[in-house]
Coordinates of C-alpha atoms in Angstrom, one line a residue:
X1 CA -76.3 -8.9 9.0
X2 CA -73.6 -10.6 6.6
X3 CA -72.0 -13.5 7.8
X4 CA -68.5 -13.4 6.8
X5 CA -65.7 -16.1 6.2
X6 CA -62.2 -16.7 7.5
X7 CA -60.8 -14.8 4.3
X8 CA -63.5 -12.5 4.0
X9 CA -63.1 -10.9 7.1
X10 CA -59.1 -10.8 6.8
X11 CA -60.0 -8.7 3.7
X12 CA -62.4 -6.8 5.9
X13 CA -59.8 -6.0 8.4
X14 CA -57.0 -5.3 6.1
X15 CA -59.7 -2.4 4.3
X16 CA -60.3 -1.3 7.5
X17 CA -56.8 -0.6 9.0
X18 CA -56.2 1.3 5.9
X19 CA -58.8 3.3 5.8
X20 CA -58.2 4.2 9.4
X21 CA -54.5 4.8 8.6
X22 CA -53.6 4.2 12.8
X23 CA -51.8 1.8 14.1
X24 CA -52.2 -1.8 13.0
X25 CA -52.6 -2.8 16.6
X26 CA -55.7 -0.4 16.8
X27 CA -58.3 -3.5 15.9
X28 CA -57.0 -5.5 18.3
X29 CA -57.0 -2.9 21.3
X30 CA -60.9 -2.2 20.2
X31 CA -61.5 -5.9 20.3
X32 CA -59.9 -6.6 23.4
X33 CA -62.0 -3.9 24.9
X34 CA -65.0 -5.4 23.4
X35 CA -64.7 -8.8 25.5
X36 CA -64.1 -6.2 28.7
X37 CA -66.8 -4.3 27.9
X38 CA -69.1 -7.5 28.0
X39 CA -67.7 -8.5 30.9
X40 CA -68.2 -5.6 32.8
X41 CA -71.8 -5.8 32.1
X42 CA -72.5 -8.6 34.4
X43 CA -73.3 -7.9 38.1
X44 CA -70.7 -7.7 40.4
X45 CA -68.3 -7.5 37.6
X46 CA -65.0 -6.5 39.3
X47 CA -65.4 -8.6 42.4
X48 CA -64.8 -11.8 40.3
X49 CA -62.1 -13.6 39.9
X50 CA -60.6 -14.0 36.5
X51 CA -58.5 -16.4 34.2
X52 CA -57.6 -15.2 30.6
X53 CA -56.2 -18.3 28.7
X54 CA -54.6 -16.9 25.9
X55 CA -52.4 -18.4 22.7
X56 CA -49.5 -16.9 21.1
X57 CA -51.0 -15.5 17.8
X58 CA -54.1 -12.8 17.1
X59 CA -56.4 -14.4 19.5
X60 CA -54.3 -14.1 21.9
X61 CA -53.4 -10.3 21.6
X62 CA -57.3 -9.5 22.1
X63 CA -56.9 -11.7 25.4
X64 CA -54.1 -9.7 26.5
X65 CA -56.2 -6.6 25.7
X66 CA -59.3 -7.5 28.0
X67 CA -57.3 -8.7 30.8
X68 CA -55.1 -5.4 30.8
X69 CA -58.1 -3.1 30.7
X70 CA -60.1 -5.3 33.5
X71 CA -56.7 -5.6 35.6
X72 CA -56.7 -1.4 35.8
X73 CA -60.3 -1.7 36.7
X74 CA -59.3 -3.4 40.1
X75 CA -60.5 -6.8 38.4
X76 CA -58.2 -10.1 39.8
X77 CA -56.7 -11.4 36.8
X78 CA -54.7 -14.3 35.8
X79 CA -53.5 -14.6 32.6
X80 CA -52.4 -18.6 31.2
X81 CA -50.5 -17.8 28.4
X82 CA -50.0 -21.4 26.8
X83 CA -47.0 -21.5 25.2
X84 CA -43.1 -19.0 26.1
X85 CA -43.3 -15.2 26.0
X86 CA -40.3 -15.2 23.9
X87 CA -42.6 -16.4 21.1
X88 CA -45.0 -13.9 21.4
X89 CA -45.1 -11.4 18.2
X90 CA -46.5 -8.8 16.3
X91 CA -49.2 -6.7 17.5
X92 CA -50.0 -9.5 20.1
X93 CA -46.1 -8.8 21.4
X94 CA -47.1 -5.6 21.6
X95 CA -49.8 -5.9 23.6
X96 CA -48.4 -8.7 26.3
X97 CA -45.7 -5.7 27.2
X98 CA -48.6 -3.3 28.0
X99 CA -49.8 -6.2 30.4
X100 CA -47.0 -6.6 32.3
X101 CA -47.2 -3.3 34.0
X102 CA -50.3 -4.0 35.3
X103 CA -51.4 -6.6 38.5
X104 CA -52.6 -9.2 36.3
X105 CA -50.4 -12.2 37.5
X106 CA -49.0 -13.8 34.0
X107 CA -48.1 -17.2 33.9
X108 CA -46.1 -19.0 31.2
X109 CA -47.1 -22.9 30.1
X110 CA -44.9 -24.6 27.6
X111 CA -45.6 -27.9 28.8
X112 CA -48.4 -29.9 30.3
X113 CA -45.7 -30.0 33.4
X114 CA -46.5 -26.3 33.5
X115 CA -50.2 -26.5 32.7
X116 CA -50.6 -28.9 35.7
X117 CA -49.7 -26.1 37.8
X118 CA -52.0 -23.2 36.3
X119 CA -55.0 -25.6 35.9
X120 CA -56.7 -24.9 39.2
X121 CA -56.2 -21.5 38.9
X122 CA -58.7 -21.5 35.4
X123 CA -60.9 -24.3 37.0
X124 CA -61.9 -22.2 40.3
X125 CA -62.2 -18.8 38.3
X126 CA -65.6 -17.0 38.4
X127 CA -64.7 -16.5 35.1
X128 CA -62.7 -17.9 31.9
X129 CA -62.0 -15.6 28.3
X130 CA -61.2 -18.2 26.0
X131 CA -58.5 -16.3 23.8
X132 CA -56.3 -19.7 22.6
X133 CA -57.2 -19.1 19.1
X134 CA -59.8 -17.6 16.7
X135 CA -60.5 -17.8 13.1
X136 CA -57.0 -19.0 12.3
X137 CA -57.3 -22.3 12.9
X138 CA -56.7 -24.8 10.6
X139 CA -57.4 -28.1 11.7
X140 CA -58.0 -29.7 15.4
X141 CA -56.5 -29.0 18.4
X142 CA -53.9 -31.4 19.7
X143 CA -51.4 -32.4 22.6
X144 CA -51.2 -29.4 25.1
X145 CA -53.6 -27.2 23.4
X146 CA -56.4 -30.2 23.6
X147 CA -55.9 -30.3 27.3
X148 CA -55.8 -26.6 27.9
X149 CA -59.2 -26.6 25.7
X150 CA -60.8 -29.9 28.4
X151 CA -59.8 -27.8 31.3
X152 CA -61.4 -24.7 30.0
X153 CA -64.3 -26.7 29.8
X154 CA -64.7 -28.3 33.4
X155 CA -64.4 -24.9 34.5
X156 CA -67.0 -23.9 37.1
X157 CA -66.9 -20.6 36.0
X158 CA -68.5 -18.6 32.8
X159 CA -66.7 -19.1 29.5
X160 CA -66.6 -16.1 27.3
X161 CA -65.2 -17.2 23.7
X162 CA -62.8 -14.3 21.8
X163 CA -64.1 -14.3 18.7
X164 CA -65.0 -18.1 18.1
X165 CA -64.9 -21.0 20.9
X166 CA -61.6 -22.4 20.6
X167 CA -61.9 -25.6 18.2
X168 CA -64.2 -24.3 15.7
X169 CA -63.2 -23.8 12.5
X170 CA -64.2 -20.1 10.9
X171 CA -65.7 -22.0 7.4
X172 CA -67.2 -24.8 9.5
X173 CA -70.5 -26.2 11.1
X174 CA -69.1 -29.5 12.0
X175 CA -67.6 -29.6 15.5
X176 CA -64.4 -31.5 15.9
X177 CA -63.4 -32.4 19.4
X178 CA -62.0 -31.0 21.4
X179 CA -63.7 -27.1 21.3
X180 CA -64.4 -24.9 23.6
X181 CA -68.6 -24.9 25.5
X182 CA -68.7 -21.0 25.9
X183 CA -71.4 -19.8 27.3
X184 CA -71.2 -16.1 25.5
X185 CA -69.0 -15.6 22.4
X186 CA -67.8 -12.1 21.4
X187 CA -67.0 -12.3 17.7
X188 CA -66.3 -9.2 15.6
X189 CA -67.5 -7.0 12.7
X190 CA -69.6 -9.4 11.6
X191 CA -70.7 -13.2 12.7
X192 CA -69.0 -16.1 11.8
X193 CA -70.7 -19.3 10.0
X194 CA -70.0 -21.7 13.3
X195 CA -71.9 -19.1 15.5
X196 CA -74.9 -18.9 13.3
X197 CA -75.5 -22.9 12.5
X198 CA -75.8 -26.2 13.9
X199 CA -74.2 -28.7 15.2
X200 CA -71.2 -25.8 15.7
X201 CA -73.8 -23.1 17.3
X202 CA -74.3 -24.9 20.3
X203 CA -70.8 -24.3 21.3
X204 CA -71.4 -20.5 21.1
X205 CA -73.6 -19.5 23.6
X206 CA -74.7 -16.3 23.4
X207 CA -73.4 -14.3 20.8
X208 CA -72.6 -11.0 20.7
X209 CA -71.2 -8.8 17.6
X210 CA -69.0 -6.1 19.0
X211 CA -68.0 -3.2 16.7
X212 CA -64.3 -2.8 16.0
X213 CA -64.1 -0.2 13.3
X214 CA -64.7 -2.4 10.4
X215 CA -67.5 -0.3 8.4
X216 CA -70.5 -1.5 6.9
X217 CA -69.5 -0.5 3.5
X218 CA -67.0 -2.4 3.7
X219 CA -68.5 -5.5 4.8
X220 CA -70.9 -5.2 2.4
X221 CA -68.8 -4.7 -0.9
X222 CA -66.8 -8.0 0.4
X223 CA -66.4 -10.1 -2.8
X224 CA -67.1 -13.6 -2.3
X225 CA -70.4 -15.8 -0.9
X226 CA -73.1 -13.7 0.4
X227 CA -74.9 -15.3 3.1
X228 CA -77.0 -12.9 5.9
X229 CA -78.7 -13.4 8.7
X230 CA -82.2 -13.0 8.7
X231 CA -83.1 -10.4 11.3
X232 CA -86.4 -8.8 12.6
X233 CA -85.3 -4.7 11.4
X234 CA -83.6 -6.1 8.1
X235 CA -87.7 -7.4 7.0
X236 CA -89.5 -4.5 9.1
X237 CA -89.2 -1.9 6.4
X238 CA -91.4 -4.5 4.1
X239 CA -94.7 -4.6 6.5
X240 CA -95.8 -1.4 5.3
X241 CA -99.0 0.9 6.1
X242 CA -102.3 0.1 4.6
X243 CA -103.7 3.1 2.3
X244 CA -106.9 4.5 3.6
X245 CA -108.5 4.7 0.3
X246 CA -107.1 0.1 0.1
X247 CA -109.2 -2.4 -0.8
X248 CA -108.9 -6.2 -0.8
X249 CA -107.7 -6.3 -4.3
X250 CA -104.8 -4.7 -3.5
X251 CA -103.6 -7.3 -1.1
X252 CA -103.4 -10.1 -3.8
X253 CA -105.7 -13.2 -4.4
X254 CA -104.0 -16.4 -2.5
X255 CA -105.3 -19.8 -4.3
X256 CA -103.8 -22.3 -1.9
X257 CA -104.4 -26.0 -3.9
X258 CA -104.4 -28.5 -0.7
X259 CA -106.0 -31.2 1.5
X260 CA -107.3 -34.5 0.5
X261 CA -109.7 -36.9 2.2
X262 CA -108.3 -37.1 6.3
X263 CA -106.4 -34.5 5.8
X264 CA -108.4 -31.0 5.0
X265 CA -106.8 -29.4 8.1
X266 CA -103.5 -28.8 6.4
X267 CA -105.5 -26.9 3.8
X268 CA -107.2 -24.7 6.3
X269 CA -104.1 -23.7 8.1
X270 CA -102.1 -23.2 4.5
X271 CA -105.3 -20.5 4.2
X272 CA -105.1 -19.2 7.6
X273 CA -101.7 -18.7 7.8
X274 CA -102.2 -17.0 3.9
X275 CA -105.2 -15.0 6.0
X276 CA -103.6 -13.6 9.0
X277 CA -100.8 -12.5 6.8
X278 CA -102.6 -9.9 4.8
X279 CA -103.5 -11.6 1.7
X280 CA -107.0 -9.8 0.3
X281 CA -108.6 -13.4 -0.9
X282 CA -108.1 -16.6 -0.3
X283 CA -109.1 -19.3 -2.2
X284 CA -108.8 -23.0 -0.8
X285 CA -109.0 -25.1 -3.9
X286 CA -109.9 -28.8 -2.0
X287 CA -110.8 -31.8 -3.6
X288 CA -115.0 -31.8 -3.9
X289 CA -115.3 -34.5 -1.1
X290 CA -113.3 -32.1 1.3
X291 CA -115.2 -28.9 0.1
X292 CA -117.7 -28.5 2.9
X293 CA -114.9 -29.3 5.5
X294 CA -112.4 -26.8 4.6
X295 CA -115.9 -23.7 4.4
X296 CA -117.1 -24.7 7.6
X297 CA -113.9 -24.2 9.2
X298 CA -113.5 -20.1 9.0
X299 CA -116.1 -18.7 7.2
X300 CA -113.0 -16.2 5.1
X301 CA -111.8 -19.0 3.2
X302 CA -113.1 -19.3 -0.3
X303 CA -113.2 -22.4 -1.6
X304 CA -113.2 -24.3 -5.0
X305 CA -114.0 -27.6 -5.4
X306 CA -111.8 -30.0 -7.6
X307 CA -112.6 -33.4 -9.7
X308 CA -110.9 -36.5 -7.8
X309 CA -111.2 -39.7 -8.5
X310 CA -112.4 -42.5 -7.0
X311 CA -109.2 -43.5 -4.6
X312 CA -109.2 -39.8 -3.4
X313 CA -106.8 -38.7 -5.9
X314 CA -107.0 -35.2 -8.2
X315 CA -108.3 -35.7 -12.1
X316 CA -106.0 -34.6 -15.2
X317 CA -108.6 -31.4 -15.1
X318 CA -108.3 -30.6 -11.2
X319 CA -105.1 -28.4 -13.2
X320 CA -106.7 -27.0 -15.4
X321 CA -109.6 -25.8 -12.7
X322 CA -106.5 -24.4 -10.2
X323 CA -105.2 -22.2 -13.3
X324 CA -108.5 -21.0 -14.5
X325 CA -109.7 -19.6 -11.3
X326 CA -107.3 -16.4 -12.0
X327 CA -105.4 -15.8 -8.7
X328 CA -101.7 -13.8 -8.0
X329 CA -100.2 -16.7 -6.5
X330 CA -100.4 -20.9 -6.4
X331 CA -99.6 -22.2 -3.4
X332 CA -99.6 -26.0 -3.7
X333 CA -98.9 -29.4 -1.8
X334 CA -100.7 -29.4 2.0
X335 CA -102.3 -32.2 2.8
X336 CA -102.7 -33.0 -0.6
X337 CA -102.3 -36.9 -1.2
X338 CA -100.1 -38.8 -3.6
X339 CA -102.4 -40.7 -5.5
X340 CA -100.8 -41.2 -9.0
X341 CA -103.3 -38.8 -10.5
X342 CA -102.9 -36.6 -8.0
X343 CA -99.1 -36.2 -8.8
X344 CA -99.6 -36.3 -12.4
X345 CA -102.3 -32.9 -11.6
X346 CA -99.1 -31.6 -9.7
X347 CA -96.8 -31.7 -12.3
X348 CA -98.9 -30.5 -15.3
X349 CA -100.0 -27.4 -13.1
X350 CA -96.4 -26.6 -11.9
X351 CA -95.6 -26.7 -15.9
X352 CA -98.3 -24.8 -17.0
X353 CA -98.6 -21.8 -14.5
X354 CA -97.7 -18.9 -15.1
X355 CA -97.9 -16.8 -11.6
X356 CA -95.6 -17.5 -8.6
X357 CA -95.9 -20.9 -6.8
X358 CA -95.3 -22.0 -3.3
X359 CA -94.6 -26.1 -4.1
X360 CA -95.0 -27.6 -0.3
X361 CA -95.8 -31.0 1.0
X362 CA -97.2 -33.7 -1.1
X363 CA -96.6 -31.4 -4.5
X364 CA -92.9 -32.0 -3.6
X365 CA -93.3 -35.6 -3.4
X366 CA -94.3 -35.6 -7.6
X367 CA -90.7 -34.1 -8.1
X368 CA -88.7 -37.1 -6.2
X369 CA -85.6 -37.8 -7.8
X370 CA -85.9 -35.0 -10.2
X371 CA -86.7 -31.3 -10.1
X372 CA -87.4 -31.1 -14.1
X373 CA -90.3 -29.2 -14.6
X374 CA -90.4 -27.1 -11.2
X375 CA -87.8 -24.9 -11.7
X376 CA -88.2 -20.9 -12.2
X377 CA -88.3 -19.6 -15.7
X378 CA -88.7 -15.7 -16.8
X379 CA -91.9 -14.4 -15.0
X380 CA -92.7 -17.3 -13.1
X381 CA -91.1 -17.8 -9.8
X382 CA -91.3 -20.8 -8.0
X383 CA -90.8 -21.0 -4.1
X384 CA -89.8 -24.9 -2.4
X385 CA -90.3 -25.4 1.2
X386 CA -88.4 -28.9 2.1
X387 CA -87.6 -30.1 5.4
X388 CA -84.4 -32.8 5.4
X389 CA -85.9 -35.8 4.4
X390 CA -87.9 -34.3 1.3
X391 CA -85.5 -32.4 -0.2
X392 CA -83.2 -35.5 0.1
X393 CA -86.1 -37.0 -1.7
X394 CA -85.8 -34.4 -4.7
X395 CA -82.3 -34.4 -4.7
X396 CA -81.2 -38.0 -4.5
X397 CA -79.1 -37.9 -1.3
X398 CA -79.1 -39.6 2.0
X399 CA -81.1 -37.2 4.6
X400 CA -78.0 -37.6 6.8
X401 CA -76.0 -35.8 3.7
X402 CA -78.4 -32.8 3.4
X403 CA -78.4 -32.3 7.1
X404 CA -74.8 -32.1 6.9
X405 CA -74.9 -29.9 4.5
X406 CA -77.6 -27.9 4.7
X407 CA -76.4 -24.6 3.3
X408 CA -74.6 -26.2 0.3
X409 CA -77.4 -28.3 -0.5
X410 CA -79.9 -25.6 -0.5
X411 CA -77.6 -23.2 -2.4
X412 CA -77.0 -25.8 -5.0
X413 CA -80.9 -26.4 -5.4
X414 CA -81.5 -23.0 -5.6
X415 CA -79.3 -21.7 -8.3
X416 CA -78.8 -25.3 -10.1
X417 CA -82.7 -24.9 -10.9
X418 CA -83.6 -21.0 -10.6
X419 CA -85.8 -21.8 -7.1
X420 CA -86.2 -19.9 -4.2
X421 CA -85.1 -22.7 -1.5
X422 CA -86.7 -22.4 2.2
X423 CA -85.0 -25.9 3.8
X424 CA -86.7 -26.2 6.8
X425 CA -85.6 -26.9 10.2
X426 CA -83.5 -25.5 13.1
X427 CA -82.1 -22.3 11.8
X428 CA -84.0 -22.4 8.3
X429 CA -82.0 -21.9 5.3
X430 CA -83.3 -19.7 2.6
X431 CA -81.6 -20.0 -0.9
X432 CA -82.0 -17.6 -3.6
X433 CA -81.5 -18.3 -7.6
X434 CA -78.5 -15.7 -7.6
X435 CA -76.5 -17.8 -5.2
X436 CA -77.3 -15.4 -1.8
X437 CA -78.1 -17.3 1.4
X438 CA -79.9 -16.4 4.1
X439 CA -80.0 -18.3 8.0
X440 CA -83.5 -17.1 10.0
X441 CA -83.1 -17.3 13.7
X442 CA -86.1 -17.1 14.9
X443 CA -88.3 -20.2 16.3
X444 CA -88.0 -22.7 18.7
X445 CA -88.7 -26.3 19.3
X446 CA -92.0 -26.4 20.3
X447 CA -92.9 -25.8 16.2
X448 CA -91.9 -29.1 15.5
X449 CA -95.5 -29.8 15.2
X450 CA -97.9 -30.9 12.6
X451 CA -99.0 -28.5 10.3
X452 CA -96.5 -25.5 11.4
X453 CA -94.9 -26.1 7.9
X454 CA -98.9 -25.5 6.0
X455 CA -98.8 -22.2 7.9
X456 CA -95.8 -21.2 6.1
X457 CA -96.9 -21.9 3.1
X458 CA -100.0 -19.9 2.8
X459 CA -97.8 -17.2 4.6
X460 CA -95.3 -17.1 1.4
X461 CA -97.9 -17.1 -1.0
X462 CA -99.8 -14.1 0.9
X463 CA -96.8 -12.0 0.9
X464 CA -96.0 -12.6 -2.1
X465 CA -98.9 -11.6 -3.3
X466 CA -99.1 -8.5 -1.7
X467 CA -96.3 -7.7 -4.5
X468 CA -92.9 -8.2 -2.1
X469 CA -90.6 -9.4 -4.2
X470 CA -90.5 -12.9 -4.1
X471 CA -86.5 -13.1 -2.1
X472 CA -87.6 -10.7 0.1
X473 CA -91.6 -12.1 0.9
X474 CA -90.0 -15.6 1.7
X475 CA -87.8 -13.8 4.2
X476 CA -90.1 -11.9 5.8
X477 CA -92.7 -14.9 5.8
X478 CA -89.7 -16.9 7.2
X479 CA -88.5 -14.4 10.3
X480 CA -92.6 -13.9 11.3
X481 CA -93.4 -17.5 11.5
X482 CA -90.6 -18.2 13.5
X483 CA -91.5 -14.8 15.8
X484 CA -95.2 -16.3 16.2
X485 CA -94.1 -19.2 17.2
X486 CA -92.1 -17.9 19.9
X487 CA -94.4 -15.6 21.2
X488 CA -97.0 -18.8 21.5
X489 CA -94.5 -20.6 23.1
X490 CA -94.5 -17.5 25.7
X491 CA -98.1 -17.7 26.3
X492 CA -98.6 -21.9 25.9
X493 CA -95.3 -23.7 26.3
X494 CA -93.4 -25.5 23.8
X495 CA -94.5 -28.8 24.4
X496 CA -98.5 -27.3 24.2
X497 CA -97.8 -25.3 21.1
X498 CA -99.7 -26.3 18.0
X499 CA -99.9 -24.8 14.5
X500 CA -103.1 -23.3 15.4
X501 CA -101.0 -21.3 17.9
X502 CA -98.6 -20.0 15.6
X503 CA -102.2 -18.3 12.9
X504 CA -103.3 -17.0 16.5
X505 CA -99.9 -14.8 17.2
X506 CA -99.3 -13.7 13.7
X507 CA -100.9 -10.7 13.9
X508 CA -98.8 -9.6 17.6
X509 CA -95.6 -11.0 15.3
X510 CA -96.0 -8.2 12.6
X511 CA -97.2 -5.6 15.3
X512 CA -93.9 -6.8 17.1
X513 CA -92.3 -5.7 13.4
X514 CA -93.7 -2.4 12.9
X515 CA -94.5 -1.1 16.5

């Protein structure tokens, strides 16, 4: 699902209503009745009692819309218009003189005089549409339409959002005070950037994408940025059947370069999580003191033992042993250390290899300040998987600028340096070298753990390996370890989950995929 900004969906609806060749007020009546239709859904729909606060512009209209078509439902309906009828025009005039002939009891408030009186009417209501204003907005809400948006929000009642909460700005994530706390937002054609990232997301609710006749040809030819939404049917089509004739060697060869003295765990679960996502062999390349740790653990693993030194750091040849061992994919960095010669193995290897990598972790750290070296060339593609602080770390910035930025930044990264770009963290960006971005929503809190992040990294590598292309494996790798973890937080709770949890339910994940 493309997520769509301010212009790009003017564009979209401007395409549309030609191609439709009705009325111009035709999107509008099918949004309107979108917001009713969701309404109507809840139980004991038309027994409530109902306040429709609407604005004067295109927002509005679609308010005037749902409170018409509940009104001659039998719903009770008040409808706040904040500002005069007089100055009501367009399609949204069009659509207040339907209204009146209904028994929706319309109010005018020009003034916070006349707010004052329509307040406790929209603070008692079962429920509130907020229909002030959508994706036209410009800059914050002020004076009479600030305290329209504070009374909305004391409301006892359920707040459903038209389009986008009131305050939110259509190309933003940032809140700005004061906006609308829906609790569902009905937004159309397509979802908007504040309902699909934080801090802005939080103000949504629940979102729900109503069709109003804009195709999906036409949202997908849309010039301009091309950022999706990573959903569950978009990667299904990539978990394919086995053959019945298959055999390992079709499913790739994982070498998964990680762990260092104290810290062989994040090498098992980087080969577990490679494992239980359908690579044929893994490898666990381990320095030689960590060797009989990481085989013990789960008798699949392969392992290969590297030269270290005598701090617990790699050798100039642990390289050169990684790239000789003839695997589909390098997946590098868990656990790993950052002993000096330890980096300086990093950095040669990442120059020198010439299948796909998956740089996690400690590998990252040997690229602070400076991402020569890592970046994708022809035939090689190279995966990062950052949370906040280390990609600040690569890039130079405060963590509080990439987390503000999270999108940009990984876009940037991605394209500036030919790397696929998973940034970690709640709603996980993934960045492509062609400029397309991608927000995953699956996941939950309870992954915040250690070692969730090794997981993900063996599960790249293994898809990639299996011969997805690389865009599309970090994707699906992306969406399944954030369905995992959901379904262990069904079985053990958030606050019990652990990245052990997340190997365990990999395999219900892709069933969950394909079934």
């Amino acid at each position: 699902m493309r997520v769509l900004t301010r212009q790009q969906m003017l564009e979209a609806e401007r395409q549309a209503r030609a191609a439709a060749g009705g009325p111009a007020s035709a999107l509008m009546e099918r949004a309107g009745r979108a917001v009713a239709a969701e309404i109507e859904q809840w139980p004991h729909a038309r027994r409530r009692r109902l306040a429709v606060v609407c604005g004067k512009g295109q927002n509005g209209g679609d308010g005037f819309v749902t409170a018409r078509v509940l009104a001659r439902k039998g719903v009770d309906v008040d409808v706040v218009l904040v500002g005069r009828a007089i100055d009501v025009t367009g399609d949204a005039r069009a659509m207040f003189d339907m209204l009146t002939g209904t028994t929706a009891r319309i109010a005018e408030c020009p003034d916070e005089a006349a707010w004052l009186v329509e307040a406790p009417a929209v603070l008692s209501a079962d429920a509130v549409v907020d229909a002030l204003v959508g994706t036209g907005l410009r800059g914050p809400l002020e004076g009479l339409w600030a305290r329209v948006v504070d009374t909305i929000n004391q409301s006892t009642g359920t707040i459903v959002s038209v389009d986008l909460p009131s305050g939110l700005l259509a190309d933003s994530v940032d809140v700005t005070e004061p906006a609308v706390r829906a609790h569902v937002t009905v937004t159309f054609a397509a979802p908007k950037l504040p309902l699909v990232l934080p801090p802005a997301m939080t103000r949504a609710g629940r979102v729900v994408v109503a069709d109003i006749g804009v195709s999906a040809g036409i949202i997908e030819a849309l010039p301009g940025p091309r950022i999706d939404v990573i959903s569950a049917s978009d990667v299904a089509p990539l978990v394919t059947p086995r053959r019945p004739d298959s055999h390992k060697g079709d499913y790739g060869h994982v070498l998964v370069a990680a762990g260092s003295r104290g810290m062989s765990g994040a090498a098992v679960l980087a080969g577990l999580g490679a494992l239980r996502s359908g690579a044929g062999l893994v490898t666990v390349a381990t320095p030689a003191a960590c060797q009989a740790v990481v085989a013990s653990s789960r008798a699949e693993l392969m392992t290969l033992a590297l030269p270290e030194t005598g701090d617990g750091g790699l050798t100039a040849e642990a390289g050169a042993t990684v790239l000789a061992h003839g695997a589909d994919v390098i997946a590098i960095g868990p656990g790993l250390g950052r002993a000096a010669g330890t980096m300086a193995c990093v950095k040669a290897l990442c120059r020198a290899a010439v299948v796909p990598l998956v740089v996690d972790a400690d590998a990252l750290f040997a690229f602070a300040g400076g991402l020569e070296g890592l970046g994708g060339r022809e035939g090689r593609a190279v995966v990062i998987t950052p949370h906040a602080g280390e990609m600040a770390r690569l890039t130079g910035r405060s963590i509080e600028a990439v987390r503000a930025d999270r999108l940009g930044v990984a876009q940037a990264v991605a394209t500036g340096h030919q790397l696929h770009v998973v940034l970690k963290g709640h709603r996980t960006i993934v960045a492509s070298p062609d400029g397309r971005v991608a927000i995953n929503t699956t996941g939950n809190p309870g992954m915040a753990t250690a070692g969730s992040g090794d997981v993900l990294t063996g599960m790249i590598a293994a898809w990639i390996g299996q011969g997805v292309p690389v865009d599309a494996a970090v994707r699906l790798a992306v969406c399944l370890h954030g369905l995992a973890g959901d379904l262990a937080a069904q079985s053990r709770g958030q606050v019990a989950l652990i990245a052990g949890d997340i190997v365990e339910a990999l395999g219900a994940a892709e069933r969950s995929l394909t079934g």
